[in-house]
Amino acid sequence: MASVPRVFIIDQDPEVRYQMRRLVEEAGFEPGGDAGHGTEAVALANEQRPQLVLCGLTQPLGRALQTMEAVLHDLPETPLIAYAESNELALVRQAMLAGARDFLQAPFHPDELRRSLAAALESEERRRLRQSGDGLGPRGTIIASYGAKGGVGKTTLSANLAVAFTRLETQSVVLVDADDSFGDAAASLGIGGGHSVTDAIRDAASGGDVRRFLSHHECGLAVLSAPASPFEWRGISGDQLQHTLVELSRQFDLVVVDTASTLNEISVATLEVASLVLWVTTLDYASAHDSLRALQAIRSLQLEDERIRVVLNATAVDTDVSPASVEEALGRPIFWSLPYDRELRRSAQLGRSVVDASPASPAAVSFRDLAGVLTGASPAPHREGVLRRLFGSGRGNGNGRSSEQAVGAGQS
């Protein structure tokens, strides 16, 4: 009989820890010990070696994040899920950058906790299979970029995120332009001519190897470009596209797919097969309105809410619409915000990613951070510095953080 996965609980409040133990049991998992923030949690987690970790983010927030990073430093293959009463974007972002696999807003139901814990275990198992080469063709992650309105920046997100993934140098990445209108993801990176995604799809349908249709960016990113004419998509079905994407996911760790702004057979097929959908919108009434209509339209699809993450792209300096209004309208939290940055337009005109053309720009930093969050690759220098200051020096300022860490926390 298979053992029940154990969940180690970290929270500063003993009463909350007790409640979390009950929730873990109701979710079908085994509570595997608990502790407050700090060295005790790190020591007990190392001793018990749980399959999963739950960590509450309470004040002082710096101490909670330090504890998360320390636990993950010692148990890098153990998925950690953070939770808090607030779901403010800044807090979620800090949790993800510290290494959390998921974020839950408290209070939450056992079913919600069960889905999050199960998804984290499944993701970790896929990662292990890819590393070991075991199993019959383990799949990588398919990430689709979708926007219900043209001009929201979905192609910019796809291309720059794919380059940022590649620059991490930890995983193999392919960018697929599945926009069956006038796709320009490859063109935005200065790649043109040669074979196209439609060539690859037709060849894959007859058992061919899609790799021979790939172009390559200077950073090492593999690319399947859009065809010269949208008419070349005629005769290609959603099932054929899904087959090609699955084949690519067996050869690459990450498959980034740019989609059309319509809900047609091709884009719907992409959304259905994607492991994660980055749903791009802006602080524009028409964009938010179209996103809401599109979200309502896909309710009939086999597309779990957990797979959709809203990305807010700031396309202007000033706007009368607030992010909170967008969240309220869509009924979903904003997962990531891309800052307004003129360098994005400038790099696109040069046919380069902003990640390469202007690596210190706000947009480039945001794309790299997002790539790190989605792959669980929190910046190593930041993490080691936190660990050294928290547990190496033994010096504190009375609130669980050294004076150095108090400064560093404001910069993260």
mmCIF file of C-alpha atoms in Angstrom:
data_model
loop_
_atom_site.group_PDB
_atom_site.id
_atom_site.type_symbol
_atom_site.label_atom_id
_atom_site.label_comp_id
_atom_site.label_asym_id
_atom_site.label_seq_id
_atom_site.Cartn_x
_atom_site.Cartn_y
_atom_site.Cartn_z
ATOM 1 C CA MET A 1 0.000 0.000 0.000
ATOM 2 C CA ALA A 2 1.431 3.384 -0.952
ATOM 3 C CA SER A 3 2.264 5.726 1.904
ATOM 4 C CA VAL A 4 0.343 8.957 2.337
ATOM 5 C CA PRO A 5 2.504 12.033 1.541
ATOM 6 C CA ARG A 6 3.549 13.902 4.682
ATOM 7 C CA VAL A 7 3.131 17.667 4.941
ATOM 8 C CA PHE A 8 5.312 19.740 7.267
ATOM 9 C CA ILE A 9 3.575 22.915 8.502
ATOM 10 C CA ILE A 10 5.355 26.184 9.312
ATOM 11 C CA ASP A 11 3.415 28.989 10.970
ATOM 12 C CA GLN A 12 4.184 31.373 13.788
ATOM 13 C CA ASP A 13 0.755 30.862 15.408
ATOM 14 C CA PRO A 14 0.305 27.474 17.210
ATOM 15 C CA GLU A 15 -3.484 27.689 16.821
ATOM 16 C CA VAL A 16 -3.151 28.171 13.055
ATOM 17 C CA ARG A 17 -0.764 25.210 12.911
ATOM 18 C CA TYR A 18 -3.406 23.076 14.653
ATOM 19 C CA GLN A 19 -6.053 24.187 12.162
ATOM 20 C CA MET A 20 -3.709 23.489 9.257
ATOM 21 C CA ARG A 21 -3.053 19.961 10.547
ATOM 22 C CA ARG A 22 -6.798 19.309 10.441
ATOM 23 C CA LEU A 23 -7.064 20.776 6.937
ATOM 24 C CA VAL A 24 -4.170 18.613 5.727
ATOM 25 C CA GLU A 25 -5.902 15.495 7.086
ATOM 26 C CA GLU A 26 -9.212 16.489 5.474
ATOM 27 C CA ALA A 27 -7.365 16.969 2.187
ATOM 28 C CA GLY A 28 -6.192 13.335 2.357
ATOM 29 C CA PHE A 29 -2.571 13.959 3.362
ATOM 30 C CA GLU A 30 -0.645 13.218 6.555
ATOM 31 C CA PRO A 31 0.508 16.044 8.866
ATOM 32 C CA GLY A 32 4.236 15.506 9.287
ATOM 33 C CA GLY A 33 5.154 17.860 12.110
ATOM 34 C CA ASP A 34 5.023 21.616 12.563
ATOM 35 C CA ALA A 35 7.033 24.541 13.867
ATOM 36 C CA GLY A 36 7.178 28.317 13.980
ATOM 37 C CA HIS A 37 9.427 30.432 11.780
ATOM 38 C CA GLY A 38 13.180 30.281 12.241
ATOM 39 C CA THR A 39 15.891 27.690 12.897
ATOM 40 C CA GLU A 40 13.549 25.237 14.656
ATOM 41 C CA ALA A 41 11.496 24.831 11.466
ATOM 42 C CA VAL A 42 14.626 24.292 9.376
ATOM 43 C CA ALA A 43 16.023 21.694 11.804
ATOM 44 C CA LEU A 44 12.749 19.756 12.147
ATOM 45 C CA ALA A 45 12.102 19.777 8.393
ATOM 46 C CA ASN A 46 15.590 18.367 7.818
ATOM 47 C CA GLU A 47 14.975 15.709 10.433
ATOM 48 C CA GLN A 48 11.546 14.621 9.182
ATOM 49 C CA ARG A 49 12.175 14.946 5.402
ATOM 50 C CA PRO A 50 8.509 15.536 4.446
ATOM 51 C CA GLN A 51 7.166 15.218 0.897
ATOM 52 C CA LEU A 52 5.582 18.703 1.053
ATOM 53 C CA VAL A 53 5.845 21.901 3.102
ATOM 54 C CA LEU A 54 3.120 24.436 3.952
ATOM 55 C CA CYS A 55 4.340 27.836 5.141
ATOM 56 C CA GLY A 56 2.250 30.717 6.482
ATOM 57 C CA LEU A 57 3.405 34.247 5.670
ATOM 58 C CA THR A 58 2.858 36.411 8.724
ATOM 59 C CA GLN A 59 4.654 39.378 10.221
ATOM 60 C CA PRO A 60 7.523 39.880 10.428
ATOM 61 C CA LEU A 61 7.386 38.905 6.774
ATOM 62 C CA GLY A 62 11.165 38.918 6.355
ATOM 63 C CA ARG A 63 11.558 36.136 8.912
ATOM 64 C CA ALA A 64 8.894 34.002 7.216
ATOM 65 C CA LEU A 65 10.559 34.393 3.805
ATOM 66 C CA GLN A 66 13.982 33.661 5.282
ATOM 67 C CA THR A 67 12.630 30.456 6.799
ATOM 68 C CA MET A 68 11.152 29.418 3.453
ATOM 69 C CA GLU A 69 14.439 29.988 1.661
ATOM 70 C CA ALA A 70 16.421 28.125 4.326
ATOM 71 C CA VAL A 71 14.115 25.095 4.217
ATOM 72 C CA LEU A 72 14.246 24.982 0.419
ATOM 73 C CA HIS A 73 18.012 25.354 0.475
ATOM 74 C CA ASP A 74 18.255 22.159 2.534
ATOM 75 C CA LEU A 75 15.324 20.382 0.830
ATOM 76 C CA PRO A 76 15.484 21.662 -2.771
ATOM 77 C CA GLU A 77 13.331 18.832 -4.167
ATOM 78 C CA THR A 78 10.517 19.310 -1.642
ATOM 79 C CA PRO A 79 7.640 21.433 -2.997
ATOM 80 C CA LEU A 80 6.642 24.307 -0.707
ATOM 81 C CA ILE A 81 3.250 26.013 -0.802
ATOM 82 C CA ALA A 82 2.836 29.405 0.843
ATOM 83 C CA TYR A 83 -0.388 30.867 2.236
ATOM 84 C CA ALA A 84 -1.524 34.167 3.723
ATOM 85 C CA GLU A 85 -4.711 36.098 4.394
ATOM 86 C CA SER A 86 -3.635 38.718 1.855
ATOM 87 C CA ASN A 87 -3.305 38.019 -1.856
ATOM 88 C CA GLU A 88 -1.583 41.276 -2.762
ATOM 89 C CA LEU A 89 0.594 40.912 -5.851
ATOM 90 C CA ALA A 90 3.742 42.081 -4.041
ATOM 91 C CA LEU A 91 3.317 39.377 -1.389
ATOM 92 C CA VAL A 92 2.608 36.625 -3.933
ATOM 93 C CA ARG A 93 5.640 37.712 -5.952
ATOM 94 C CA GLN A 94 7.907 37.601 -2.885
ATOM 95 C CA ALA A 95 6.668 34.131 -2.031
ATOM 96 C CA MET A 96 7.276 32.846 -5.559
ATOM 97 C CA LEU A 97 10.739 34.397 -5.732
ATOM 98 C CA ALA A 98 11.556 32.720 -2.415
ATOM 99 C CA GLY A 99 10.764 29.377 -4.052
ATOM 100 C CA ALA A 100 7.080 28.651 -3.361
ATOM 101 C CA ARG A 101 5.412 26.354 -5.926
ATOM 102 C CA ASP A 102 1.954 27.800 -5.254
ATOM 103 C CA PHE A 103 0.204 30.458 -3.176
ATOM 104 C CA LEU A 104 -3.126 30.051 -1.374
ATOM 105 C CA GLN A 105 -5.214 32.816 0.152
ATOM 106 C CA ALA A 106 -6.476 31.881 3.610
ATOM 107 C CA PRO A 107 -8.971 30.736 4.591
ATOM 108 C CA PHE A 108 -9.193 27.927 2.034
ATOM 109 C CA HIS A 109 -11.136 24.684 1.750
ATOM 110 C CA PRO A 110 -9.620 21.185 1.987
ATOM 111 C CA ASP A 111 -10.400 20.551 -1.704
ATOM 112 C CA GLU A 112 -8.428 23.648 -2.717
ATOM 113 C CA LEU A 113 -5.520 22.526 -0.537
ATOM 114 C CA ARG A 114 -5.708 18.988 -1.941
ATOM 115 C CA ARG A 115 -5.530 20.250 -5.542
ATOM 116 C CA SER A 116 -2.558 22.471 -4.749
ATOM 117 C CA LEU A 117 -0.632 19.731 -2.909
ATOM 118 C CA ALA A 118 -1.379 17.147 -5.600
ATOM 119 C CA ALA A 119 -0.326 19.503 -8.406
ATOM 120 C CA ALA A 120 2.947 20.269 -6.615
ATOM 121 C CA LEU A 121 3.727 16.569 -6.212
ATOM 122 C CA GLU A 122 2.883 15.886 -9.855
ATOM 123 C CA SER A 123 5.098 18.732 -11.028
ATOM 124 C CA GLU A 124 8.008 17.482 -8.916
ATOM 125 C CA GLU A 125 7.567 13.949 -10.242
ATOM 126 C CA ARG A 126 7.630 15.203 -13.851
ATOM 127 C CA ARG A 127 10.824 17.101 -13.099
ATOM 128 C CA ARG A 128 12.465 13.985 -11.654
ATOM 129 C CA LEU A 129 11.425 11.898 -14.654
ATOM 130 C CA ARG A 130 12.892 14.449 -17.057
ATOM 131 C CA GLN A 131 16.171 14.496 -15.143
ATOM 132 C CA SER A 132 16.472 10.724 -14.805
ATOM 133 C CA GLY A 133 15.223 9.851 -18.285
ATOM 134 C CA ASP A 134 12.946 7.187 -16.743
ATOM 135 C CA GLY A 135 9.403 6.563 -17.899
ATOM 136 C CA LEU A 136 7.957 6.305 -21.375
ATOM 137 C CA GLY A 137 8.439 9.754 -22.801
ATOM 138 C CA PRO A 138 7.876 12.159 -19.885
ATOM 139 C CA ARG A 139 6.432 15.495 -20.942
ATOM 140 C CA GLY A 140 7.857 18.943 -20.412
ATOM 141 C CA THR A 141 5.742 21.981 -19.584
ATOM 142 C CA ILE A 142 3.638 23.680 -22.262
ATOM 143 C CA ILE A 143 3.068 27.381 -21.511
ATOM 144 C CA ALA A 144 0.544 29.207 -23.687
ATOM 145 C CA SER A 145 0.367 32.999 -23.921
ATOM 146 C CA TYR A 146 -3.151 34.200 -24.723
ATOM 147 C CA GLY A 147 -4.839 37.595 -24.977
ATOM 148 C CA ALA A 148 -8.501 38.092 -25.787
ATOM 149 C CA LYS A 149 -7.726 41.386 -27.557
ATOM 150 C CA GLY A 150 -5.020 42.313 -30.030
ATOM 151 C CA GLY A 151 -2.259 44.619 -28.878
ATOM 152 C CA VAL A 152 -2.189 43.524 -25.234
ATOM 153 C CA GLY A 153 1.372 42.208 -25.504
ATOM 154 C CA LYS A 154 0.939 38.427 -25.612
ATOM 155 C CA THR A 155 3.556 38.040 -28.366
ATOM 156 C CA THR A 156 5.957 40.304 -26.488
ATOM 157 C CA LEU A 157 5.423 38.100 -23.427
ATOM 158 C CA SER A 158 5.924 34.860 -25.377
ATOM 159 C CA ALA A 159 9.135 35.907 -27.094
ATOM 160 C CA ASN A 160 10.807 37.611 -24.138
ATOM 161 C CA LEU A 161 9.805 34.904 -21.664
ATOM 162 C CA ALA A 162 11.186 32.211 -23.979
ATOM 163 C CA VAL A 163 14.515 34.051 -24.194
ATOM 164 C CA ALA A 164 14.538 34.575 -20.420
ATOM 165 C CA PHE A 165 13.941 30.844 -19.890
ATOM 166 C CA THR A 166 16.822 30.037 -22.229
ATOM 167 C CA ARG A 167 19.146 32.495 -20.500
ATOM 168 C CA LEU A 168 18.618 30.616 -17.223
ATOM 169 C CA GLU A 169 20.653 27.838 -18.884
ATOM 170 C CA THR A 170 18.902 25.173 -16.825
ATOM 171 C CA GLN A 171 16.285 23.895 -19.267
ATOM 172 C CA SER A 172 15.785 23.391 -22.985
ATOM 173 C CA VAL A 173 13.212 25.734 -24.532
ATOM 174 C CA VAL A 174 11.263 25.979 -27.801
ATOM 175 C CA LEU A 175 9.063 28.901 -28.903
ATOM 176 C CA VAL A 176 6.095 27.975 -31.123
ATOM 177 C CA ASP A 177 4.177 30.614 -33.066
ATOM 178 C CA ALA A 178 0.642 29.180 -33.201
ATOM 179 C CA ASP A 179 -1.026 32.474 -34.089
ATOM 180 C CA ASP A 180 -2.941 31.419 -37.201
ATOM 181 C CA SER A 181 -3.678 34.988 -38.283
ATOM 182 C CA PHE A 182 -0.411 36.893 -38.724
ATOM 183 C CA GLY A 183 2.046 35.459 -36.222
ATOM 184 C CA ASP A 184 5.182 37.483 -35.603
ATOM 185 C CA ALA A 185 6.762 35.945 -32.498
ATOM 186 C CA ALA A 186 9.802 34.780 -34.462
ATOM 187 C CA ALA A 187 10.038 38.077 -36.366
ATOM 188 C CA SER A 188 10.148 39.979 -33.076
ATOM 189 C CA LEU A 189 13.397 38.123 -32.362
ATOM 190 C CA GLY A 190 14.843 38.791 -35.812
ATOM 191 C CA ILE A 191 14.166 35.266 -37.081
ATOM 192 C CA GLY A 192 12.599 34.897 -40.526
ATOM 193 C CA GLY A 193 12.392 32.596 -43.509
ATOM 194 C CA GLY A 194 12.943 28.874 -43.559
ATOM 195 C CA HIS A 195 10.465 26.254 -42.432
ATOM 196 C CA SER A 196 7.306 27.081 -40.488
ATOM 197 C CA VAL A 197 5.129 25.590 -37.779
ATOM 198 C CA THR A 198 2.571 24.455 -40.373
ATOM 199 C CA ASP A 199 5.314 22.509 -42.199
ATOM 200 C CA ALA A 200 6.217 20.817 -38.928
ATOM 201 C CA ILE A 201 2.582 19.991 -38.066
ATOM 202 C CA ARG A 202 1.937 18.348 -41.429
ATOM 203 C CA ASP A 203 5.159 16.354 -41.244
ATOM 204 C CA ALA A 204 4.495 15.281 -37.634
ATOM 205 C CA ALA A 205 1.057 13.994 -38.667
ATOM 206 C CA SER A 206 2.803 11.448 -40.907
ATOM 207 C CA GLY A 207 5.367 10.466 -38.277
ATOM 208 C CA GLY A 208 8.110 12.938 -39.184
ATOM 209 C CA ASP A 209 10.608 14.555 -36.810
ATOM 210 C CA VAL A 210 9.580 18.139 -36.000
ATOM 211 C CA ARG A 211 13.124 19.058 -34.980
ATOM 212 C CA ARG A 212 14.252 19.432 -38.581
ATOM 213 C CA PHE A 213 11.856 22.382 -39.002
ATOM 214 C CA LEU A 214 13.324 24.392 -36.109
ATOM 215 C CA SER A 215 15.176 27.684 -36.412
ATOM 216 C CA HIS A 216 17.469 28.877 -33.640
ATOM 217 C CA HIS A 217 17.962 32.192 -31.899
ATOM 218 C CA GLU A 218 21.464 33.337 -30.969
ATOM 219 C CA CYS A 219 20.791 32.534 -27.289
ATOM 220 C CA GLY A 220 20.112 28.873 -28.140
ATOM 221 C CA LEU A 221 16.314 29.132 -28.151
ATOM 222 C CA ALA A 222 14.642 26.801 -30.663
ATOM 223 C CA VAL A 223 11.832 28.396 -32.696
ATOM 224 C CA LEU A 224 8.962 27.195 -34.890
ATOM 225 C CA SER A 225 8.040 30.269 -36.943
ATOM 226 C CA ALA A 226 4.656 31.286 -38.306
ATOM 227 C CA PRO A 227 4.064 30.598 -42.022
ATOM 228 C CA ALA A 228 4.381 33.394 -44.548
ATOM 229 C CA SER A 229 0.607 33.375 -45.112
ATOM 230 C CA PRO A 230 -2.225 32.544 -42.695
ATOM 231 C CA PHE A 231 -3.815 30.520 -45.513
ATOM 232 C CA GLU A 232 -1.164 27.853 -44.867
ATOM 233 C CA TRP A 233 -3.114 26.931 -41.716
ATOM 234 C CA ARG A 234 -5.959 25.618 -43.911
ATOM 235 C CA GLY A 235 -6.540 21.918 -43.412
ATOM 236 C CA ILE A 236 -4.696 21.792 -40.073
ATOM 237 C CA SER A 237 -6.830 20.613 -37.172
ATOM 238 C CA GLY A 238 -6.576 21.323 -33.480
ATOM 239 C CA ASP A 239 -5.755 17.657 -32.862
ATOM 240 C CA GLN A 240 -2.791 17.865 -35.232
ATOM 241 C CA LEU A 241 -1.466 20.941 -33.445
ATOM 242 C CA GLN A 242 -1.856 19.264 -30.061
ATOM 243 C CA HIS A 243 0.028 16.212 -31.332
ATOM 244 C CA THR A 244 2.926 18.424 -32.450
ATOM 245 C CA LEU A 245 3.039 20.321 -29.161
ATOM 246 C CA VAL A 246 3.048 17.080 -27.173
ATOM 247 C CA GLU A 247 5.881 15.726 -29.336
ATOM 248 C CA LEU A 248 7.860 18.913 -28.695
ATOM 249 C CA SER A 249 7.186 18.589 -24.959
ATOM 250 C CA ARG A 250 8.879 15.185 -25.055
ATOM 251 C CA GLN A 251 12.005 16.784 -26.498
ATOM 252 C CA PHE A 252 12.102 20.112 -24.622
ATOM 253 C CA ASP A 253 11.641 21.005 -20.968
ATOM 254 C CA LEU A 254 9.605 24.101 -21.831
ATOM 255 C CA VAL A 255 7.349 24.726 -24.836
ATOM 256 C CA VAL A 256 6.230 28.381 -25.045
ATOM 257 C CA VAL A 257 3.301 28.894 -27.430
ATOM 258 C CA ASP A 258 2.073 32.204 -28.788
ATOM 259 C CA THR A 259 -1.623 32.092 -29.766
ATOM 260 C CA ALA A 260 -4.124 34.098 -31.772
ATOM 261 C CA SER A 261 -6.426 36.599 -30.037
ATOM 262 C CA THR A 262 -9.518 34.733 -31.182
ATOM 263 C CA LEU A 263 -11.120 31.593 -29.773
ATOM 264 C CA ASN A 264 -10.962 29.391 -32.851
ATOM 265 C CA GLU A 265 -10.075 25.715 -33.220
ATOM 266 C CA ILE A 266 -6.306 26.332 -33.182
ATOM 267 C CA SER A 267 -6.183 28.635 -30.147
ATOM 268 C CA VAL A 268 -8.664 26.506 -28.179
ATOM 269 C CA ALA A 269 -6.582 23.389 -28.915
ATOM 270 C CA THR A 270 -3.525 25.223 -27.561
ATOM 271 C CA LEU A 271 -5.326 26.250 -24.366
ATOM 272 C CA GLU A 272 -6.571 22.709 -23.812
ATOM 273 C CA VAL A 273 -3.150 21.061 -24.125
ATOM 274 C CA ALA A 274 -1.240 23.735 -22.167
ATOM 275 C CA SER A 275 0.086 22.975 -18.706
ATOM 276 C CA LEU A 276 -0.191 26.684 -17.898
ATOM 277 C CA VAL A 277 -1.991 29.573 -19.620
ATOM 278 C CA LEU A 278 -0.641 33.105 -19.142
ATOM 279 C CA TRP A 279 -3.752 35.201 -19.813
ATOM 280 C CA VAL A 280 -2.569 38.678 -20.826
ATOM 281 C CA THR A 281 -4.661 41.796 -20.279
ATOM 282 C CA THR A 282 -4.039 45.513 -19.817
ATOM 283 C CA LEU A 283 -5.428 48.370 -17.735
ATOM 284 C CA ASP A 284 -7.818 49.145 -20.545
ATOM 285 C CA TYR A 285 -11.577 48.714 -20.336
ATOM 286 C CA ALA A 286 -11.870 46.991 -23.711
ATOM 287 C CA SER A 287 -9.069 44.557 -22.865
ATOM 288 C CA ALA A 288 -10.546 43.615 -19.482
ATOM 289 C CA HIS A 289 -14.033 43.354 -20.978
ATOM 290 C CA ASP A 290 -12.875 41.050 -23.779
ATOM 291 C CA SER A 291 -10.918 38.939 -21.280
ATOM 292 C CA LEU A 292 -14.018 38.482 -19.151
ATOM 293 C CA ARG A 293 -16.089 37.422 -22.173
ATOM 294 C CA ALA A 294 -13.406 34.987 -23.305
ATOM 295 C CA LEU A 295 -13.075 33.485 -19.811
ATOM 296 C CA GLN A 296 -16.821 32.959 -19.732
ATOM 297 C CA ALA A 297 -16.726 31.392 -23.183
ATOM 298 C CA ILE A 298 -14.140 28.731 -22.271
ATOM 299 C CA ARG A 299 -16.036 27.428 -19.243
ATOM 300 C CA SER A 300 -17.219 24.517 -21.343
ATOM 301 C CA LEU A 301 -13.619 23.430 -22.017
ATOM 302 C CA GLN A 302 -11.701 20.915 -19.934
ATOM 303 C CA LEU A 303 -9.500 23.726 -18.640
ATOM 304 C CA GLU A 304 -9.047 23.875 -14.870
ATOM 305 C CA ASP A 305 -8.949 27.310 -13.253
ATOM 306 C CA GLU A 306 -5.615 26.398 -11.649
ATOM 307 C CA ARG A 307 -3.981 26.389 -15.082
ATOM 308 C CA ILE A 308 -4.886 30.021 -15.871
ATOM 309 C CA ARG A 309 -2.694 32.862 -14.556
ATOM 310 C CA VAL A 310 -3.592 36.485 -15.298
ATOM 311 C CA VAL A 311 -0.684 38.670 -16.426
ATOM 312 C CA LEU A 312 -1.257 42.432 -16.349
ATOM 313 C CA ASN A 313 0.740 44.330 -18.971
ATOM 314 C CA ALA A 314 1.131 48.066 -18.321
ATOM 315 C CA THR A 315 1.031 49.584 -21.804
ATOM 316 C CA ALA A 316 0.777 53.210 -20.638
ATOM 317 C CA VAL A 317 2.239 55.383 -17.890
ATOM 318 C CA ASP A 318 -1.083 56.646 -16.523
ATOM 319 C CA THR A 319 -4.500 55.034 -16.502
ATOM 320 C CA ASP A 320 -7.772 55.550 -14.682
ATOM 321 C CA VAL A 321 -8.302 51.801 -14.191
ATOM 322 C CA SER A 322 -6.679 50.149 -11.171
ATOM 323 C CA PRO A 323 -5.303 46.577 -10.994
ATOM 324 C CA ALA A 324 -7.835 45.872 -8.238
ATOM 325 C CA SER A 325 -10.639 46.793 -10.643
ATOM 326 C CA VAL A 326 -9.295 44.323 -13.194
ATOM 327 C CA GLU A 327 -9.130 41.586 -10.553
ATOM 328 C CA GLU A 328 -12.691 42.318 -9.486
ATOM 329 C CA ALA A 329 -13.965 42.340 -13.073
ATOM 330 C CA LEU A 330 -12.283 39.049 -13.981
ATOM 331 C CA GLY A 331 -12.935 37.387 -10.632
ATOM 332 C CA ARG A 332 -9.287 36.282 -10.583
ATOM 333 C CA PRO A 333 -6.130 37.539 -8.892
ATOM 334 C CA ILE A 334 -3.367 39.081 -10.983
ATOM 335 C CA PHE A 335 -0.489 36.602 -11.014
ATOM 336 C CA TRP A 336 2.146 38.905 -12.531
ATOM 337 C CA SER A 337 2.455 42.540 -13.594
ATOM 338 C CA LEU A 338 4.748 43.670 -16.404
ATOM 339 C CA PRO A 339 5.890 47.293 -15.942
ATOM 340 C CA TYR A 340 5.545 50.016 -18.547
ATOM 341 C CA ASP A 341 8.887 50.278 -20.310
ATOM 342 C CA ARG A 342 9.727 52.168 -23.505
ATOM 343 C CA GLU A 343 12.616 49.780 -24.073
ATOM 344 C CA LEU A 344 10.102 47.111 -25.078
ATOM 345 C CA ARG A 345 9.045 49.033 -28.181
ATOM 346 C CA ARG A 346 12.637 49.972 -28.980
ATOM 347 C CA SER A 347 13.895 46.380 -28.756
ATOM 348 C CA ALA A 348 11.006 45.117 -30.910
ATOM 349 C CA GLN A 349 11.931 47.620 -33.605
ATOM 350 C CA LEU A 350 15.461 46.194 -33.519
ATOM 351 C CA GLY A 351 14.152 42.643 -33.813
ATOM 352 C CA ARG A 352 15.594 41.711 -30.428
ATOM 353 C CA SER A 353 14.232 40.698 -27.049
ATOM 354 C CA VAL A 354 14.391 43.347 -24.351
ATOM 355 C CA VAL A 355 16.053 40.699 -22.170
ATOM 356 C CA ASP A 356 19.088 40.898 -24.470
ATOM 357 C CA ALA A 357 18.824 44.431 -25.864
ATOM 358 C CA SER A 358 18.365 46.172 -22.519
ATOM 359 C CA PRO A 359 19.030 43.649 -19.719
ATOM 360 C CA ALA A 360 18.915 46.246 -16.915
ATOM 361 C CA SER A 361 15.547 47.692 -17.956
ATOM 362 C CA PRO A 362 12.481 47.166 -15.725
ATOM 363 C CA ALA A 363 10.805 44.977 -18.345
ATOM 364 C CA ALA A 364 13.861 42.740 -18.757
ATOM 365 C CA VAL A 365 14.161 42.300 -14.995
ATOM 366 C CA SER A 366 10.460 41.435 -14.779
ATOM 367 C CA PHE A 367 10.723 38.824 -17.560
ATOM 368 C CA ARG A 368 13.734 37.195 -15.879
ATOM 369 C CA ASP A 369 11.957 37.186 -12.512
ATOM 370 C CA LEU A 370 8.872 35.627 -14.082
ATOM 371 C CA ALA A 371 10.991 32.949 -15.758
ATOM 372 C CA GLY A 372 12.614 32.206 -12.414
ATOM 373 C CA VAL A 373 9.273 31.982 -10.637
ATOM 374 C CA LEU A 374 7.772 29.639 -13.226
ATOM 375 C CA THR A 375 10.787 27.302 -13.130
ATOM 376 C CA GLY A 376 11.363 27.560 -9.385
ATOM 377 C CA ALA A 377 14.810 29.037 -10.046
ATOM 378 C CA SER A 378 15.034 31.736 -7.394
ATOM 379 C CA PRO A 379 18.163 33.875 -7.939
ATOM 380 C CA ALA A 380 21.049 31.991 -6.293
ATOM 381 C CA PRO A 381 23.083 35.019 -5.056
ATOM 382 C CA HIS A 382 20.024 36.415 -3.282
ATOM 383 C CA ARG A 383 19.199 33.085 -1.677
ATOM 384 C CA GLU A 384 22.731 32.341 -0.472
ATOM 385 C CA GLY A 385 23.069 35.843 0.934
ATOM 386 C CA VAL A 386 19.889 35.430 2.939
ATOM 387 C CA LEU A 387 21.006 32.092 4.341
ATOM 388 C CA ARG A 388 24.430 33.378 5.276
ATOM 389 C CA ARG A 389 23.035 36.393 7.059
ATOM 390 C CA LEU A 390 20.239 34.502 8.778
ATOM 391 C CA PHE A 391 22.059 31.437 10.043
ATOM 392 C CA GLY A 392 25.746 31.962 9.335
ATOM 393 C CA SER A 393 26.690 35.073 11.270
ATOM 394 C CA GLY A 394 24.519 34.515 14.321
ATOM 395 C CA ARG A 395 23.954 38.262 14.623
ATOM 396 C CA GLY A 396 20.478 39.745 14.676
ATOM 397 C CA ASN A 397 18.679 42.994 15.289
ATOM 398 C CA GLY A 398 15.945 41.630 17.534
ATOM 399 C CA ASN A 399 13.331 40.891 14.882
ATOM 400 C CA GLY A 400 14.820 37.841 13.216
ATOM 401 C CA ARG A 401 16.738 39.810 10.550
ATOM 402 C CA SER A 402 20.230 41.193 10.592
ATOM 403 C CA SER A 403 20.679 44.827 9.684
ATOM 404 C CA GLU A 404 22.083 43.694 6.344
ATOM 405 C CA GLN A 405 19.021 41.585 5.670
ATOM 406 C CA ALA A 406 16.727 44.490 6.572
ATOM 407 C CA VAL A 407 18.335 46.444 3.746
ATOM 408 C CA GLY A 408 18.301 43.480 1.365
ATOM 409 C CA ALA A 409 14.636 42.811 1.950
ATOM 410 C CA GLY A 410 13.770 46.227 0.669
ATOM 411 C CA GLN A 411 15.592 45.522 -2.570
ATOM 412 C CA SER A 412 14.120 42.122 -3.359
#
